Structure formats: structure tokens, C-alpha cells
DNA sequence: CACTAGATCCTGGAGTAGGC
DNA sequence: GCCTACTCCAGGATCTAGTG
């Protein structure tokens, strides 16, 4: 998930659940919502919401996981800040247990912890919550760990921190908390990484929404275009310095082109190149399509591979393999040995296979 | 009666004054 | 200058009045 927070559940938060709401004895609360503390929800996660006027209603898809190993319960709700109210609330209507699992939410008690994941850039559109119950054996270690880092009612948690906790506790594979850490694998999966697909499948329970996949596709596309943009700006610098005669961003005009750029060096030599971008580390596997392989193997023009990694909004690193022709030729010969009627559309490559140049720092223009 | 908006209660943190 | 205690305030938790 893009943005995550932990919230210690209060009595009045839990009345969001029908079973808890109906079983209140002393001091009954009528609140049918979960409070979202604004110092985290607005100040840290969605500062844009400060500008919103009173009476804001943000429709969201709500995916409920847990308590324990329980899989996604999908609902439509809204995040509301009513006129004059100080509180942001996840609102809508009471959450009823599913017919197939009527006791699902019965174990929740005040003091239990919600891991809240939010997707959406400037306003939230998807809310995933894993309810971690102190009373359940499978949640006990995680609850203890979350409790120990919670110093207030609600606080932000970074994915690195969550990943560290989850890895250290060695939770069972179907635990829904893994869902909150699938971003990198989901992006790799939509790009066709078979290993990533299997990892996502292993940790995603029975539900993987088209919404989640669409978000990952968008992110993958964004990373791809951001990498190409940085490389394009890098070429412009080289042209200004006289080290390059010309560069043409081919894939911007033609999305199915089997290469991204065509550049002309100072000595008039023309070469093609493809940009492989990732927001992760250099070692992350990348993919080459069959069309790209065939173009690489073409003897006519040089074909380079530009690996953009550690990509952020502002900068990235770049390493280059200058000539992919021999690699592509040999690989295509091997692929030709497959039985008739069988072909490979895409291959996954470990960067360690290639002789990459030293890293070059890339920066967004005007961000000096 | 159900639902919601908004009022009120309550708690914890920040700021500040006064004593040592 | 440092510590303590008091006050104020923001905002989270809870309650209630109004509306349909």
C-alpha cells in the first residue's frame, strides 16, 4: 500500500461493527464509524485534504482483512468530514459479519489494532484494513509488536518498518498483513515476472481485486515513463555539451515500438536503445520482449540497454549495456530449438548477466 | 426508529509563570 | 537555568438533538 498507519481501536471505533454495536452493555456508543485522527490522516498522509471544505464525502472501496487469517471482506464506504465536525471518519453503515462467517468480528476488543492501508495520491480511493486481535493466537505476536511501537492512538508506519516486523516475526504465509507489502511484487507481476506472480498469489489469499491490479499497472506505467523522461533529459544535456548529435524518443510517438530511443552519436553512428526502469535496486529483474530481442539481434544498428534504478520522483541512477546484439542473437538461436508451435513472448533477466557501465546520476530538470 | 451532524466531554500536549 | 505546576487549547471520544 502507498500509505499506511496503525490505529489502536477504541470502544467507539468498534461500534462500526454490528456485532459489537448490538452487544454493548454499559456506556453504549452510537457512533457507526471509525475515527481517523487528523494529525496522521490529514497532516501526514493526505495534506491536500486540509484544503477541502466542510461536508466532504470521499467514496472508497473498503477491504477488510482479519482478525486472524480471515480473507478480504469487500464493501463500499465513505470517508467523511461533516460540516463543523473536527473528526474525519470512515463511515457509511455498520459492518455486518458475512453470512458465511457470522462470528468473524466477535473477537475484536478495545485495544486491538487496525493496520490501515490507503491507496490514492491526493485523496484516498481504496482503504484496506487488517484487524489484529490480541485475543487470537495467530495475531498475538503482531499485536504485541504493533502495541510496542504505537505511542499514540494513531500513527503512520512505513512499509520498510512493516516489512522488517513481518519478516522478523515469521508469520504464516496466508496472514493478511503480507497484503500490505505486495506493491513491489504486484508491479513486477503486471510486467510479467512469473516469480512475482507466484509470490503475489501465495500471499494474496483468495481475492485480488481488479482495482489493485489496475493501480499496479498505473504505477508500472508511471515508473516506465518517468525513467524514459529522465533518460530523455540526460540526452538533452549530452546534446547541449556536443557529446550527442540527436535523440529521438520513439516510444512516446509509437507505444508498440520495439525500442524507446534512437540516438545519433557525435560521430554520426546511430543506435537504438530500450530503457528498463525500476524504483527498486539495480539487481531487480527486468523483462525483454521477443520483439525487442528480434530488433536487438538485427545487425544493422547497435542496440543498447539503459537500466534506470533507484528511481524516485526527482532522481535515479543509470547503468548502460552498450551492445545487446550478441546476447540477443545467441538467445534467439536457443529459443528456436523449442518444439514447433511454441514460442516465448518475453524473458526475465537478472542484471548480473550483463556487463553494465558505472552508474550515472540522473536528476529531474530544474530540481537543482 | 435509524441515521447523521454537530455539540460536548475529556485527555494529553504545549506554553508559561513562579519557585528554587 | 532548571524544574514543577498550572492553564489553555486542539482534537479525539462520546453523546444527543434533529430530521426524515
Tab-separated table of C-alpha atoms (C1' of nucleotides) in Angstrom:
chain	number	residue	atom	x	y	z
A	1	UNK	CA	0.000	0.000	0.000
A	2	UNK	CA	1.147	3.556	-0.661
A	3	UNK	CA	0.303	4.951	2.738
A	4	UNK	CA	-0.119	3.064	5.991
A	5	UNK	CA	-0.987	3.774	9.592
A	6	UNK	CA	-1.693	1.875	12.788
A	7	UNK	CA	-4.675	2.701	14.945
A	8	UNK	CA	-5.469	1.431	18.399
A	9	UNK	CA	-9.172	0.682	18.360
A	10	UNK	CA	-11.371	2.336	20.949
A	11	UNK	CA	-14.759	1.262	22.192
A	12	UNK	CA	-16.441	3.801	19.949
A	13	UNK	CA	-14.388	2.709	16.913
A	14	UNK	CA	-15.573	-0.864	17.361
A	15	UNK	CA	-19.224	0.128	17.259
A	16	UNK	CA	-18.573	0.292	13.488
A	17	UNK	CA	-19.194	-3.465	13.684
A	18	UNK	CA	-22.776	-4.638	14.043
A	19	UNK	CA	-21.888	-7.447	16.458
A	20	UNK	CA	-20.057	-5.076	18.815
A	21	UNK	CA	-22.661	-2.358	18.407
A	22	UNK	CA	-25.504	-4.671	19.425
A	23	UNK	CA	-23.694	-6.272	22.344
A	24	UNK	CA	-22.784	-3.100	24.239
A	25	UNK	CA	-23.769	-3.185	27.876
A	26	UNK	CA	-22.508	-0.191	29.815
A	27	UNK	CA	-21.866	3.205	28.265
A	28	UNK	CA	-23.259	2.364	24.823
A	29	UNK	CA	-21.897	4.398	21.903
A	30	UNK	CA	-23.955	5.095	18.821
A	31	UNK	CA	-21.053	6.011	16.578
A	32	UNK	CA	-21.129	3.880	13.446
A	33	UNK	CA	-17.754	4.835	12.147
A	34	UNK	CA	-14.049	4.541	12.732
A	35	UNK	CA	-12.263	7.759	13.685
A	36	UNK	CA	-9.271	8.775	11.579
A	37	UNK	CA	-7.016	11.045	13.619
A	38	UNK	CA	-6.327	14.097	11.537
A	39	UNK	CA	-2.712	14.559	12.652
A	40	UNK	CA	-1.953	11.349	10.768
A	41	UNK	CA	-4.723	11.013	8.213
A	42	UNK	CA	-4.570	14.631	7.007
A	43	UNK	CA	-1.262	16.104	8.176
A	44	UNK	CA	0.925	13.146	7.250
A	45	UNK	CA	-0.941	11.101	4.654
A	46	UNK	CA	-3.283	13.436	2.773
A	47	UNK	CA	-2.249	17.076	3.311
A	48	UNK	CA	-4.390	18.038	0.304
A	49	UNK	CA	-7.447	17.344	2.461
A	50	UNK	CA	-6.656	20.410	4.557
A	51	UNK	CA	-8.000	22.439	1.657
A	52	UNK	CA	-11.304	20.592	1.469
A	53	UNK	CA	-14.382	22.430	2.558
A	54	UNK	CA	-16.715	21.248	5.272
A	55	UNK	CA	-19.025	18.385	4.465
A	56	UNK	CA	-16.577	16.295	2.448
A	57	UNK	CA	-17.525	12.791	1.430
A	58	UNK	CA	-14.944	10.566	-0.228
A	59	UNK	CA	-16.302	7.271	-1.548
A	60	UNK	CA	-13.843	4.399	-1.001
A	61	UNK	CA	-13.651	0.678	-1.580
A	62	UNK	CA	-13.056	-0.950	1.777
A	63	UNK	CA	-11.179	-4.237	2.006
A	64	UNK	CA	-11.321	-5.771	5.473
A	65	UNK	CA	-8.786	-8.433	6.432
A	66	UNK	CA	-8.536	-10.341	9.690
A	67	UNK	CA	-8.914	-10.663	12.533
A	68	UNK	CA	-6.563	-13.624	12.308
A	69	UNK	CA	-6.182	-15.147	8.870
A	70	UNK	CA	-9.597	-14.059	7.564
A	71	UNK	CA	-9.592	-13.018	3.935
A	72	UNK	CA	-10.942	-9.898	2.233
A	73	UNK	CA	-14.436	-8.724	3.041
A	74	UNK	CA	-15.121	-6.101	0.380
A	75	UNK	CA	-17.520	-3.205	0.976
A	76	UNK	CA	-18.223	0.292	-0.287
A	77	UNK	CA	-17.971	3.003	2.353
A	78	UNK	CA	-17.019	6.661	2.530
A	79	UNK	CA	-14.561	8.820	4.417
A	80	UNK	CA	-16.457	11.771	5.808
A	81	UNK	CA	-15.765	15.032	7.499
A	82	UNK	CA	-19.118	16.524	8.248
A	83	UNK	CA	-19.766	20.244	8.451
A	84	UNK	CA	-18.348	21.747	11.635
A	85	UNK	CA	-17.070	18.402	12.840
A	86	UNK	CA	-13.455	18.062	13.927
A	87	UNK	CA	-13.250	14.400	13.105
A	88	UNK	CA	-12.592	12.539	9.897
A	89	UNK	CA	-14.417	9.233	9.955
A	90	UNK	CA	-14.582	6.065	7.930
A	91	UNK	CA	-18.319	5.996	7.739
A	92	UNK	CA	-21.192	4.628	5.719
A	93	UNK	CA	-23.101	1.998	7.556
A	94	UNK	CA	-22.480	-0.705	10.121
A	95	UNK	CA	-20.278	-3.601	9.127
A	96	UNK	CA	-22.224	-6.827	9.361
A	97	UNK	CA	-20.418	-10.154	9.525
A	98	UNK	CA	-20.685	-12.161	6.337
A	99	UNK	CA	-23.407	-14.809	6.192
A	100	UNK	CA	-20.733	-17.439	5.597
A	101	UNK	CA	-18.812	-16.371	8.713
A	102	UNK	CA	-21.210	-14.804	11.227
A	103	UNK	CA	-18.729	-14.840	14.125
A	104	UNK	CA	-15.896	-13.243	12.174
A	105	UNK	CA	-15.694	-9.954	14.067
A	106	UNK	CA	-16.773	-11.227	17.505
A	107	UNK	CA	-13.206	-11.449	18.826
A	108	UNK	CA	-12.463	-7.729	18.393
A	109	UNK	CA	-11.960	-5.782	21.607
A	110	UNK	CA	-10.888	-2.250	22.512
A	111	UNK	CA	-7.096	-2.150	22.379
A	112	UNK	CA	-6.953	-4.313	19.264
A	113	UNK	CA	-5.074	-2.706	16.411
A	114	UNK	CA	-6.041	-1.807	12.865
A	115	UNK	CA	-3.363	-1.673	10.214
A	116	UNK	CA	-4.839	0.794	7.747
A	117	UNK	CA	-3.537	0.979	4.180
A	118	UNK	CA	-4.667	3.736	1.848
A	119	UNK	CA	-4.296	3.974	-1.916
A	120	UNK	CA	-4.853	7.177	-3.836
A	121	UNK	CA	-2.486	10.053	-4.492
A	122	UNK	CA	-4.171	13.201	-3.304
A	123	UNK	CA	-7.337	11.669	-1.889
A	124	UNK	CA	-7.878	8.093	-0.745
A	125	UNK	CA	-9.818	5.794	-3.062
A	126	UNK	CA	-9.080	2.368	-1.581
A	127	UNK	CA	-8.883	1.548	2.116
A	128	UNK	CA	-7.513	-1.797	3.296
A	129	UNK	CA	-7.666	-2.629	6.973
A	130	UNK	CA	-6.160	-5.627	8.712
A	131	UNK	CA	-7.720	-6.029	12.140
A	132	UNK	CA	-5.161	-7.526	14.511
A	133	UNK	CA	-6.795	-9.047	17.591
A	134	UNK	CA	-4.846	-9.543	20.824
A	135	UNK	CA	-7.048	-12.498	21.735
A	136	UNK	CA	-6.204	-14.571	18.647
A	137	UNK	CA	-3.152	-16.823	18.664
A	138	UNK	CA	-2.137	-16.016	15.045
A	139	UNK	CA	-2.308	-12.275	15.727
A	140	UNK	CA	-0.728	-12.250	19.179
A	141	UNK	CA	2.903	-11.627	18.167
A	142	UNK	CA	1.941	-8.974	15.627
A	143	UNK	CA	-0.386	-7.262	18.085
A	144	UNK	CA	2.374	-7.157	20.675
A	145	UNK	CA	4.806	-5.713	18.135
A	146	UNK	CA	2.354	-3.062	16.922
A	147	UNK	CA	1.469	-2.136	20.513
A	148	UNK	CA	5.113	-1.589	21.328
A	149	UNK	CA	5.621	0.930	18.509
A	150	UNK	CA	2.284	2.722	18.994
A	151	UNK	CA	2.907	5.793	21.135
A	152	UNK	CA	-0.407	7.492	20.345
A	153	UNK	CA	-3.886	6.487	19.213
A	154	UNK	CA	-2.932	6.519	15.559
A	155	UNK	CA	0.410	6.796	13.832
A	156	UNK	CA	1.994	6.365	10.439
A	157	UNK	CA	4.016	3.246	9.638
A	158	UNK	CA	6.469	2.983	6.730
A	159	UNK	CA	6.477	-0.110	4.547
A	160	UNK	CA	10.148	-0.774	5.394
A	161	UNK	CA	9.292	-0.862	9.083
A	162	UNK	CA	6.310	-3.137	8.488
A	163	UNK	CA	8.398	-5.396	6.275
A	164	UNK	CA	11.068	-5.668	8.973
A	165	UNK	CA	8.469	-6.650	11.594
A	166	UNK	CA	6.681	-9.163	9.392
A	167	UNK	CA	9.958	-10.798	8.338
A	168	UNK	CA	11.248	-10.992	11.899
A	169	UNK	CA	8.027	-12.489	13.284
A	170	UNK	CA	7.931	-15.107	10.525
A	171	UNK	CA	4.130	-15.056	10.292
A	172	UNK	CA	2.331	-17.824	8.394
A	173	UNK	CA	2.149	-17.229	4.610
A	174	UNK	CA	-1.625	-16.667	4.449
A	175	UNK	CA	-1.535	-13.893	7.072
A	176	UNK	CA	-3.301	-10.886	5.555
A	177	UNK	CA	-0.587	-8.491	6.748
A	178	UNK	CA	1.522	-9.629	3.768
A	179	UNK	CA	-1.094	-7.995	1.556
A	180	UNK	CA	0.166	-4.618	2.657
A	181	UNK	CA	3.651	-5.354	1.336
A	182	UNK	CA	2.834	-6.626	-2.136
A	183	UNK	CA	3.337	-3.356	-4.018
A	184	UNK	CA	6.756	-4.155	-5.493
A	185	UNK	CA	5.730	-7.686	-6.412
A	186	UNK	CA	2.417	-6.520	-7.878
A	187	UNK	CA	4.226	-4.094	-10.167
A	188	UNK	CA	6.649	-6.833	-11.204
A	189	UNK	CA	3.707	-9.204	-11.687
A	190	UNK	CA	1.833	-6.903	-14.058
A	191	UNK	CA	5.077	-6.568	-16.019
A	192	UNK	CA	5.083	-10.324	-16.422
A	193	UNK	CA	7.553	-11.506	-13.774
A	194	UNK	CA	6.482	-15.103	-13.147
A	195	UNK	CA	8.213	-15.355	-9.749
A	196	UNK	CA	6.453	-12.188	-8.625
A	197	UNK	CA	3.107	-13.575	-9.806
A	198	UNK	CA	3.682	-16.625	-7.623
A	199	UNK	CA	4.701	-14.548	-4.610
A	200	UNK	CA	1.607	-12.370	-5.013
A	201	UNK	CA	-0.560	-15.451	-5.351
A	202	UNK	CA	0.956	-17.063	-2.263
A	203	UNK	CA	0.210	-14.041	-0.071
A	204	UNK	CA	-2.970	-12.706	-1.613
A	205	UNK	CA	-5.457	-15.221	-0.220
A	206	UNK	CA	-8.430	-15.755	-2.483
A	207	UNK	CA	-9.041	-12.200	-3.532
A	208	UNK	CA	-7.047	-9.926	-5.796
A	209	UNK	CA	-9.210	-7.102	-6.981
A	210	UNK	CA	-9.055	-5.642	-10.463
A	211	UNK	CA	-8.689	-2.289	-8.686
A	212	UNK	CA	-5.450	-3.372	-7.025
A	213	UNK	CA	-4.122	-4.705	-10.320
A	214	UNK	CA	-5.127	-1.554	-12.172
A	215	UNK	CA	-3.316	0.564	-9.583
A	216	UNK	CA	-0.196	-1.531	-10.011
A	217	UNK	CA	-0.425	-1.218	-13.800
A	218	UNK	CA	-0.641	2.544	-13.455
A	219	UNK	CA	2.377	2.575	-11.149
A	220	UNK	CA	4.369	0.368	-13.527
A	221	UNK	CA	3.449	2.667	-16.427
A	222	UNK	CA	4.373	5.730	-14.369
A	223	UNK	CA	7.764	4.273	-13.414
A	224	UNK	CA	8.389	3.373	-17.061
A	225	UNK	CA	7.553	6.818	-18.397
A	226	UNK	CA	9.395	8.569	-15.570
A	227	UNK	CA	12.548	6.571	-16.399
A	228	UNK	CA	12.251	7.450	-20.088
A	229	UNK	CA	11.693	11.103	-19.203
A	230	UNK	CA	14.901	11.192	-17.135
A	231	UNK	CA	16.868	9.490	-19.919
A	232	UNK	CA	15.439	11.983	-22.436
A	233	UNK	CA	16.597	14.887	-20.250
A	234	UNK	CA	20.013	13.228	-19.929
A	235	UNK	CA	20.284	13.060	-23.738
A	236	UNK	CA	19.360	16.731	-23.978
A	237	UNK	CA	22.283	17.559	-21.673
A	238	UNK	CA	24.618	15.467	-23.844
A	239	UNK	CA	23.375	17.255	-26.971
A	240	UNK	CA	23.989	20.643	-25.303
A	241	UNK	CA	27.515	19.509	-24.437
A	242	UNK	CA	28.106	18.380	-28.028
A	243	UNK	CA	28.583	14.745	-26.991
A	244	UNK	CA	25.494	13.637	-28.885
A	245	UNK	CA	24.099	14.860	-32.204
A	246	UNK	CA	20.480	13.891	-31.820
A	247	UNK	CA	17.987	11.821	-29.851
A	248	UNK	CA	14.523	10.709	-30.862
A	249	UNK	CA	12.032	9.459	-28.251
A	250	UNK	CA	10.377	6.836	-30.449
A	251	UNK	CA	8.169	5.061	-27.902
A	252	UNK	CA	6.466	8.321	-26.977
A	253	UNK	CA	5.065	8.541	-30.503
A	254	UNK	CA	4.595	4.828	-31.025
A	255	UNK	CA	3.887	2.800	-27.897
A	256	UNK	CA	4.449	-0.562	-29.636
A	257	UNK	CA	7.915	0.347	-30.980
A	258	UNK	CA	10.431	-2.398	-30.003
A	259	UNK	CA	12.819	0.259	-28.643
A	260	UNK	CA	12.431	3.557	-26.761
A	261	UNK	CA	15.034	5.898	-28.238
A	262	UNK	CA	17.064	6.317	-31.398
A	263	UNK	CA	20.212	8.355	-30.811
A	264	UNK	CA	22.906	9.701	-33.098
A	265	UNK	CA	26.371	9.926	-31.586
A	266	UNK	CA	28.850	12.734	-32.259
A	267	UNK	CA	30.490	10.527	-34.918
A	268	UNK	CA	27.080	10.080	-36.649
A	269	UNK	CA	26.738	6.445	-35.543
A	270	UNK	CA	23.076	5.620	-34.934
A	271	UNK	CA	21.960	3.290	-32.168
A	272	UNK	CA	18.692	2.134	-30.677
A	273	UNK	CA	18.081	1.637	-27.016
A	274	UNK	CA	15.472	0.466	-24.571
A	275	UNK	CA	15.002	1.901	-21.080
A	276	UNK	CA	14.289	-0.578	-18.277
A	277	UNK	CA	13.157	1.334	-15.196
A	278	UNK	CA	12.553	0.325	-11.623
A	279	UNK	CA	12.053	2.189	-8.387
A	280	UNK	CA	13.923	-0.661	-6.712
A	281	UNK	CA	17.591	-1.579	-6.558
A	282	UNK	CA	19.784	-2.307	-9.537
A	283	UNK	CA	19.605	-6.095	-9.046
A	284	UNK	CA	15.843	-6.200	-9.689
A	285	UNK	CA	14.961	-8.473	-12.590
A	286	UNK	CA	13.844	-6.794	-15.840
A	287	UNK	CA	11.982	-8.099	-18.870
A	288	UNK	CA	12.763	-8.124	-22.566
A	289	UNK	CA	10.014	-8.829	-25.083
A	290	UNK	CA	10.509	-11.101	-28.080
A	291	UNK	CA	10.030	-8.110	-30.385
A	292	UNK	CA	12.849	-6.308	-28.578
A	293	UNK	CA	15.077	-9.396	-28.824
A	294	UNK	CA	14.494	-9.674	-32.566
A	295	UNK	CA	15.266	-5.970	-33.028
A	296	UNK	CA	18.400	-6.315	-30.884
A	297	UNK	CA	19.650	-9.232	-32.970
A	298	UNK	CA	19.306	-7.171	-36.136
A	299	UNK	CA	22.885	-6.495	-37.254
A	300	UNK	CA	22.089	-3.128	-38.823
A	301	UNK	CA	22.061	-0.913	-35.754
A	302	UNK	CA	23.630	-1.015	-32.357
A	303	UNK	CA	21.054	-1.728	-29.598
A	304	UNK	CA	21.816	-0.613	-26.040
A	305	UNK	CA	20.038	-1.298	-22.777
A	306	UNK	CA	19.599	1.552	-20.306
A	307	UNK	CA	18.926	0.358	-16.781
A	308	UNK	CA	17.298	3.108	-14.673
A	309	UNK	CA	17.042	2.155	-10.984
A	310	UNK	CA	16.558	3.698	-7.523
A	311	UNK	CA	14.005	5.842	-9.323
A	312	UNK	CA	12.216	8.483	-7.249
A	313	UNK	CA	10.148	11.492	-8.198
A	314	UNK	CA	13.306	13.582	-8.524
A	315	UNK	CA	16.228	11.388	-9.461
A	316	UNK	CA	17.519	7.958	-10.404
A	317	UNK	CA	20.677	6.094	-11.315
A	318	UNK	CA	21.523	4.802	-14.768
A	319	UNK	CA	23.773	1.978	-15.945
A	320	UNK	CA	24.195	1.016	-19.573
A	321	UNK	CA	24.924	-2.141	-21.583
A	322	UNK	CA	26.150	-0.723	-24.847
A	323	UNK	CA	25.698	-3.677	-27.177
A	324	UNK	CA	22.992	-6.312	-26.783
A	325	UNK	CA	23.317	-7.822	-30.283
A	326	UNK	CA	25.389	-10.885	-29.423
A	327	UNK	CA	23.264	-11.701	-26.382
A	328	UNK	CA	20.023	-11.456	-28.362
A	329	UNK	CA	21.369	-13.498	-31.263
A	330	UNK	CA	22.533	-16.363	-29.084
A	331	UNK	CA	19.338	-16.383	-27.071
A	332	UNK	CA	17.115	-16.422	-30.146
A	333	UNK	CA	19.092	-19.396	-31.503
A	334	UNK	CA	18.401	-21.271	-28.263
A	335	UNK	CA	14.724	-20.320	-28.281
A	336	UNK	CA	14.485	-21.586	-31.861
A	337	UNK	CA	15.136	-25.101	-30.514
A	338	UNK	CA	11.758	-25.169	-28.778
A	339	UNK	CA	9.222	-27.544	-30.355
A	340	UNK	CA	7.250	-26.237	-33.336
A	341	UNK	CA	4.288	-24.142	-32.361
A	342	UNK	CA	5.820	-22.990	-29.100
A	343	UNK	CA	7.336	-19.557	-28.720
A	344	UNK	CA	8.420	-17.337	-25.848
A	345	UNK	CA	6.937	-13.849	-25.796
A	346	UNK	CA	9.059	-12.364	-23.060
A	347	UNK	CA	12.119	-13.217	-20.991
A	348	UNK	CA	13.146	-12.198	-17.475
A	349	UNK	CA	16.793	-11.234	-16.991
A	350	UNK	CA	18.965	-10.769	-13.965
A	351	UNK	CA	21.132	-7.645	-14.428
A	352	UNK	CA	24.097	-9.667	-13.159
A	353	UNK	CA	24.276	-11.373	-16.589
A	354	UNK	CA	25.417	-8.217	-18.339
A	355	UNK	CA	28.475	-6.041	-18.421
A	356	UNK	CA	26.994	-2.747	-17.222
A	357	UNK	CA	28.777	0.610	-17.226
A	358	UNK	CA	29.415	2.513	-13.991
A	359	UNK	CA	26.386	4.337	-12.556
A	360	UNK	CA	25.398	7.783	-13.823
A	361	UNK	CA	23.243	10.066	-11.647
A	362	UNK	CA	20.066	11.384	-13.272
A	363	UNK	CA	18.140	14.378	-11.930
A	364	UNK	CA	14.841	15.947	-12.889
A	365	UNK	CA	15.398	19.220	-14.729
A	366	UNK	CA	15.020	22.346	-12.639
A	367	UNK	CA	15.433	20.466	-9.415
A	368	UNK	CA	18.922	21.614	-8.647
B	1	DC	C1'	-36.669	4.313	14.762
B	2	DA	C1'	-32.411	4.945	12.187
B	3	DC	C1'	-29.166	7.879	10.897
B	4	DT	C1'	-26.246	11.840	10.924
B	5	DA	C1'	-24.362	16.327	12.130
B	6	DG	C1'	-22.598	18.622	15.425
B	7	DA	C1'	-22.245	19.621	20.467
B	8	DT	C1'	-19.948	18.363	24.468
B	9	DC	C1'	-16.800	15.876	27.296
B	10	DC	C1'	-12.314	14.545	28.221
B	11	DT	C1'	-7.410	13.846	27.673
B	12	DG	C1'	-2.854	14.952	26.595
B	13	DG	C1'	0.467	18.221	24.918
B	14	DA	C1'	2.298	22.929	24.583
B	15	DG	C1'	3.188	27.101	26.660
B	16	DT	C1'	4.199	29.796	30.540
B	17	DA	C1'	4.755	31.595	35.251
B	18	DG	C1'	6.853	31.106	39.545
B	19	DG	C1'	9.840	28.904	42.966
B	20	DC	C1'	14.224	27.131	43.940
C	1	DG	C1'	18.832	27.973	34.282
C	2	DC	C1'	16.008	24.219	35.550
C	3	DC	C1'	12.030	22.047	37.308
C	4	DT	C1'	7.242	21.879	38.539
C	5	DA	C1'	2.596	23.064	38.303
C	6	DC	C1'	-0.965	25.455	36.295
C	7	DT	C1'	-3.660	26.967	32.222
C	8	DC	C1'	-5.137	26.717	27.739
C	9	DC	C1'	-6.273	24.508	23.640
C	10	DA	C1'	-6.652	21.046	19.955
C	11	DG	C1'	-8.699	17.371	18.782
C	12	DG	C1'	-10.157	12.501	19.804
C	13	DA	C1'	-14.103	10.087	22.062
C	14	DT	C1'	-18.642	10.144	23.157
C	15	DC	C1'	-23.257	11.724	23.383
C	16	DT	C1'	-27.521	13.893	21.751
C	17	DA	C1'	-30.795	16.613	19.126
C	18	DG	C1'	-32.831	16.991	14.806
C	19	DT	C1'	-34.548	15.102	10.589
C	20	DG	C1'	-36.753	12.036	7.566
